[in-house]
mmCIF file of C-alpha atoms in Angstrom:
data_model
loop_
_atom_site.group_PDB
_atom_site.id
_atom_site.type_symbol
_atom_site.label_atom_id
_atom_site.label_comp_id
_atom_site.label_asym_id
_atom_site.label_seq_id
_atom_site.Cartn_x
_atom_site.Cartn_y
_atom_site.Cartn_z
ATOM 1 C CA UNK A 270 -3.598 -26.067 -40.541
ATOM 2 C CA UNK A 271 -3.150 -24.338 -37.171
ATOM 3 C CA UNK A 272 -4.023 -25.946 -34.051
ATOM 4 C CA UNK A 273 -5.335 -23.362 -31.106
ATOM 5 C CA UNK A 274 -4.682 -24.680 -27.663
ATOM 6 C CA UNK A 275 -6.856 -22.136 -25.360
ATOM 7 C CA UNK A 276 -4.724 -21.068 -22.220
ATOM 8 C CA UNK A 277 -6.560 -19.953 -19.195
ATOM 9 C CA UNK A 278 -4.616 -17.341 -16.831
ATOM 10 C CA UNK A 279 -4.863 -18.589 -13.137
ATOM 11 C CA UNK A 280 -3.446 -18.361 -9.799
ATOM 12 C CA UNK A 281 -1.338 -21.607 -9.433
ATOM 13 C CA UNK A 282 -0.243 -23.126 -6.270
ATOM 14 C CA UNK A 283 2.600 -25.731 -6.956
ATOM 15 C CA UNK A 284 3.931 -28.008 -4.314
ATOM 16 C CA UNK A 285 7.551 -27.828 -3.432
ATOM 17 C CA UNK A 286 9.820 -30.432 -2.499
ATOM 18 C CA UNK A 287 8.098 -33.078 -4.019
ATOM 19 C CA UNK A 288 8.916 -35.330 -6.756
ATOM 20 C CA UNK A 289 5.691 -35.317 -8.783
ATOM 21 C CA UNK A 290 4.223 -31.984 -7.588
ATOM 22 C CA UNK A 291 0.634 -31.193 -7.853
ATOM 23 C CA UNK A 292 -0.755 -28.145 -9.131
ATOM 24 C CA UNK A 293 -3.783 -26.420 -7.526
ATOM 25 C CA UNK A 294 -5.404 -23.418 -9.244
ATOM 26 C CA UNK A 295 -8.011 -20.895 -9.314
ATOM 27 C CA UNK A 296 -9.025 -19.602 -12.646
ATOM 28 C CA UNK A 297 -8.902 -15.946 -13.269
ATOM 29 C CA UNK A 298 -11.093 -13.229 -14.730
ATOM 30 C CA UNK A 299 -10.287 -9.506 -15.492
ATOM 31 C CA UNK A 300 -10.330 -8.724 -11.913
ATOM 32 C CA UNK A 301 -6.481 -8.348 -10.874
ATOM 33 C CA UNK A 302 -6.882 -8.114 -7.161
ATOM 34 C CA UNK A 303 -6.686 -10.580 -4.475
ATOM 35 C CA UNK A 304 -6.199 -10.941 -0.752
ATOM 36 C CA UNK A 305 -4.761 -13.319 1.662
ATOM 37 C CA UNK A 306 -6.400 -13.338 5.224
ATOM 38 C CA UNK A 307 -4.699 -15.210 8.131
ATOM 39 C CA UNK A 308 -4.693 -15.385 11.805
ATOM 40 C CA UNK A 309 -1.440 -14.465 13.173
ATOM 41 C CA UNK A 310 0.181 -17.267 15.097
ATOM 42 C CA UNK A 311 1.180 -15.256 18.220
ATOM 43 C CA UNK A 312 -1.378 -12.356 18.404
ATOM 44 C CA UNK A 313 -4.323 -14.559 17.254
ATOM 45 C CA UNK A 314 -5.837 -11.555 15.483
ATOM 46 C CA UNK A 315 -6.478 -11.310 11.663
ATOM 47 C CA UNK A 316 -3.988 -9.898 9.231
ATOM 48 C CA UNK A 317 -5.007 -9.178 5.524
ATOM 49 C CA UNK A 318 -2.628 -8.718 2.768
ATOM 50 C CA UNK A 319 -3.705 -6.773 -0.451
ATOM 51 C CA UNK A 320 -2.243 -7.556 -3.860
ATOM 52 C CA UNK A 321 -2.691 -7.168 -7.483
ATOM 53 C CA UNK A 322 -1.177 -8.873 -10.472
ATOM 54 C CA UNK A 323 0.259 -6.509 -12.891
ATOM 55 C CA UNK A 324 1.775 -6.990 -16.539
ATOM 56 C CA UNK A 325 3.480 -10.057 -17.509
ATOM 57 C CA UNK A 326 1.616 -12.083 -14.718
ATOM 58 C CA UNK A 327 3.681 -10.608 -11.963
ATOM 59 C CA UNK A 328 2.570 -9.688 -8.343
ATOM 60 C CA UNK A 329 2.703 -6.399 -6.366
ATOM 61 C CA UNK A 330 1.829 -6.323 -2.885
ATOM 62 C CA UNK A 331 -0.466 -3.028 -2.131
ATOM 63 C CA UNK A 332 -1.058 -2.999 1.657
ATOM 64 C CA UNK A 333 -1.499 -4.740 4.823
ATOM 65 C CA UNK A 334 -4.146 -4.420 7.598
ATOM 66 C CA UNK A 335 -3.649 -5.744 11.244
ATOM 67 C CA UNK A 336 -4.564 -5.179 14.701
ATOM 68 C CA UNK A 337 -1.342 -5.793 16.723
ATOM 69 C CA UNK A 338 2.125 -4.496 16.580
ATOM 70 C CA UNK A 339 5.391 -6.177 17.544
ATOM 71 C CA UNK A 340 6.287 -9.717 16.781
ATOM 72 C CA UNK A 341 6.225 -10.313 13.259
ATOM 73 C CA UNK A 342 4.296 -7.052 12.322
ATOM 74 C CA UNK A 343 5.635 -3.602 11.543
ATOM 75 C CA UNK A 344 5.370 -0.950 13.924
ATOM 76 C CA UNK A 345 6.610 1.917 11.677
ATOM 77 C CA UNK A 346 6.860 2.672 7.905
ATOM 78 C CA UNK A 347 10.033 2.434 5.942
ATOM 79 C CA UNK A 348 10.903 4.383 2.778
ATOM 80 C CA UNK A 349 8.033 4.275 0.161
ATOM 81 C CA UNK A 350 5.686 3.071 2.996
ATOM 82 C CA UNK A 351 2.688 4.635 4.919
ATOM 83 C CA UNK A 352 1.375 3.657 8.295
ATOM 84 C CA UNK A 353 -1.676 4.751 9.512
ATOM 85 C CA UNK A 354 -3.951 3.742 12.295
ATOM 86 C CA UNK A 355 -7.793 3.905 12.520
ATOM 87 C CA UNK A 356 -10.521 1.979 14.493
ATOM 88 C CA UNK A 357 -7.957 -0.079 16.410
ATOM 89 C CA UNK A 358 -6.437 -1.193 13.004
ATOM 90 C CA UNK A 359 -3.030 -0.425 11.380
ATOM 91 C CA UNK A 360 -2.801 0.015 7.643
ATOM 92 C CA UNK A 361 0.534 -0.209 6.078
ATOM 93 C CA UNK A 362 0.466 0.877 2.420
ATOM 94 C CA UNK A 363 3.310 0.230 -0.037
ATOM 95 C CA UNK A 364 3.997 2.871 -2.636
ATOM 96 C CA UNK A 365 5.903 1.539 -5.692
ATOM 97 C CA UNK A 366 6.323 -1.835 -3.876
ATOM 98 C CA UNK A 367 8.678 -4.262 -5.412
ATOM 99 C CA UNK A 368 7.071 -6.378 -8.219
ATOM 100 C CA UNK A 369 7.820 -10.075 -8.007
ATOM 101 C CA UNK A 370 7.295 -13.227 -10.002
ATOM 102 C CA UNK A 371 6.226 -15.584 -7.271
ATOM 103 C CA UNK A 372 6.237 -16.387 -3.693
ATOM 104 C CA UNK A 373 6.106 -19.535 -1.393
ATOM 105 C CA UNK A 374 3.292 -19.808 0.911
ATOM 106 C CA UNK A 375 3.614 -22.378 3.835
ATOM 107 C CA UNK A 376 0.290 -24.265 4.890
ATOM 108 C CA UNK A 377 0.886 -24.321 8.789
ATOM 109 C CA UNK A 378 -0.394 -27.273 10.813
ATOM 110 C CA UNK A 379 -2.021 -25.007 13.235
ATOM 111 C CA UNK A 380 -5.795 -24.666 13.539
ATOM 112 C CA UNK A 381 -5.634 -20.851 12.522
ATOM 113 C CA UNK A 382 -7.233 -19.367 9.632
ATOM 114 C CA UNK A 383 -5.581 -19.118 5.999
ATOM 115 C CA UNK A 384 -8.022 -17.708 3.347
ATOM 116 C CA UNK A 385 -7.225 -16.691 -0.172
ATOM 117 C CA UNK A 386 -9.858 -14.235 -1.407
ATOM 118 C CA UNK A 387 -10.655 -13.432 -5.050
ATOM 119 C CA UNK A 388 -13.744 -11.525 -6.267
ATOM 120 C CA UNK A 389 -15.388 -11.962 -2.914
ATOM 121 C CA UNK A 390 -15.023 -15.770 -2.854
ATOM 122 C CA UNK A 391 -13.148 -17.018 0.088
ATOM 123 C CA UNK A 392 -10.790 -20.363 -0.406
ATOM 124 C CA UNK A 393 -9.809 -22.004 2.794
ATOM 125 C CA UNK A 394 -5.919 -23.092 2.138
ATOM 126 C CA UNK A 395 -5.863 -25.133 5.196
ATOM 127 C CA UNK A 396 -8.858 -27.465 3.820
ATOM 128 C CA UNK A 397 -7.899 -27.130 0.051
ATOM 129 C CA UNK A 398 -3.890 -27.593 0.352
ATOM 130 C CA UNK A 399 -1.990 -30.075 2.471
ATOM 131 C CA UNK A 400 -0.958 -28.662 6.047
ATOM 132 C CA UNK A 401 2.799 -28.838 6.794
ATOM 133 C CA UNK A 402 3.792 -28.231 3.082
ATOM 134 C CA UNK A 403 5.012 -25.425 0.841
ATOM 135 C CA UNK A 404 3.487 -24.285 -2.249
ATOM 136 C CA UNK A 405 5.042 -21.942 -4.872
ATOM 137 C CA UNK A 406 2.438 -19.253 -5.804
ATOM 138 C CA UNK A 407 2.644 -17.784 -9.380
ATOM 139 C CA UNK A 408 0.244 -16.589 -11.998
ATOM 140 C CA UNK A 409 0.300 -18.741 -15.130
ATOM 141 C CA UNK A 410 -1.569 -19.441 -18.173
ATOM 142 C CA UNK A 411 -2.741 -23.146 -18.087
ATOM 143 C CA UNK A 412 -3.865 -25.360 -21.005
ATOM 144 C CA UNK A 413 -6.794 -27.584 -20.754
ATOM 145 C CA UNK A 414 -4.500 -30.420 -20.147
ATOM 146 C CA UNK A 415 -2.917 -29.025 -17.255
ATOM 147 C CA UNK A 416 -6.231 -27.815 -15.821
ATOM 148 C CA UNK A 417 -7.279 -31.396 -16.156
ATOM 149 C CA UNK A 418 -4.262 -32.794 -14.668
ATOM 150 C CA UNK A 419 -4.206 -30.169 -11.667
ATOM 151 C CA UNK A 420 -6.655 -29.600 -8.927
ATOM 152 C CA UNK A 421 -9.117 -26.662 -9.359
ATOM 153 C CA UNK A 422 -9.811 -24.871 -5.732
ATOM 154 C CA UNK A 423 -13.494 -24.296 -5.136
#
């Protein structure tokens, strides 16, 4: 007899520096692109980062869109990058950008926007995750038990 435990692919945010880390997740469909939009803490303008997940549940940054140069924002393109300006915005595209397994996202304790966008739905990470904490972000396959034990972001 074979027992099958279904696994569902998800964006998973796992608390770092915690004895019993909680996992927060967003279930995925076939759409492999997502975005992070945040308000820059110095410029107070929006920055949008565009990503996709690729084979083996890895992550690739595609491009950035922002309004202000200087502190914390690239003012020129490096190798395998293209920087263009249009309608008062800068667009930095990455050609063959490095593919990574995960990254850490810090939920700052400032009243500035931090939104995860997937399939047109916006998830307010400042509301859904704990301010002042860091979370390891990765794409994982979760069992029903792991989903039940974790916190589904809505």
